[in-house]
């Protein structure tokens, strides 16, 4: 994919010399600030084409793949998008070992709050680098939408994943409903900043994450679930029918991923693949939070635990005030409303011990 054109608005800014004073008029009549966003990096043969906006003015840089690794600084940011190679770390659906585990969900563009939370809970150090040793860090989806620092979060996680690999640890970024929505062009929750980015590029926003982009290719490699020791993680959850039908984790992940982006399929989703992307699927299901009369019963939770050989189901998607448990601790809810930009928590596990990691870095027994 190539974004080699000069967007109309950027061209006007360039010609008029009013980049610092100019503001963008939204369709509804409101005034939006100038856009700092990116980089968006496409893969073009043996080169990378990086493009970004500073004060709504287009900037670009071309790099040969032979020159990797590269850091792409943009605007006045002190951090960079780091591309070491185009190889994506392998991600199985099951891991077993003697290591610490941390889990969090639903970032929704709240970069600053996420960095503070991860720093105070020693997942990263003061420079934003991996500090969790051989631990496994699980994010159960929804990096996209609502907030205005989605791009920063994506590049942060992209780099953190590589750092974790070198340290013997692991970052598991799972697909949430908002990742799948954006990849499929459902942009109803997009922050106005990204609406403006798409206008500046004069291209649909989802095309900025097409298959031939660094982040787009990376996102398509992600799983929709992961089992770590005695815990099974997903964004929304697992409908009891998956256990009753004896579906394996491998099959759930494979079929979901094979039908990820509708525009890239040879034929429309149908049958079980359509069901997995629907309300009962792992990115949308909310049955653990409706009570036994309308959602999963205690017996059905036990059925899921037995079928998948686990002790806990760990999910995001349904917002809480803090990390909480349901079904006598068998379900752990980790969407702590980070999306509001005021507070958030992280689940911390060391052996059989589990804590809520607060924003201040305090460990509260779960």
Short mmCIF file of C-alpha atoms in Angstrom, two decimals, residues 40-43 48 82-83 85-86 88 155 158 208-219:
data_model
loop_
_atom_site.label_atom_id
_atom_site.label_comp_id
_atom_site.label_asym_id
_atom_site.label_seq_id
_atom_site.Cartn_x
_atom_site.Cartn_y
_atom_site.Cartn_z
CA UNK A 40 2.02 4.89 9.18
CA UNK A 41 4.54 2.62 7.50
CA UNK A 42 3.78 0.71 4.32
CA UNK A 43 5.89 -2.07 2.81
CA UNK A 48 9.50 0.97 3.95
CA UNK A 82 10.96 1.14 16.23
CA UNK A 83 11.03 -1.37 13.37
CA UNK A 85 12.56 -6.43 11.22
CA UNK A 86 9.35 -7.48 9.51
CA UNK A 88 6.60 -11.29 13.75
CA UNK A 155 3.96 1.30 18.30
CA UNK A 158 4.98 -3.44 18.83
CA UNK A 208 -3.83 2.67 6.93
CA UNK A 209 -3.71 -0.82 8.50
CA UNK A 210 -3.90 -2.82 5.27
CA UNK A 211 -2.04 -6.11 4.79
CA UNK A 212 0.97 -4.39 3.26
CA UNK A 213 1.60 -2.08 6.23
CA UNK A 214 3.83 -2.88 9.19
CA UNK A 215 1.12 -2.49 11.81
CA UNK A 216 -1.57 -4.04 9.62
CA UNK A 217 0.47 -7.18 9.02
CA UNK A 218 1.35 -7.35 12.71
CA UNK A 219 -2.28 -7.03 13.83
#
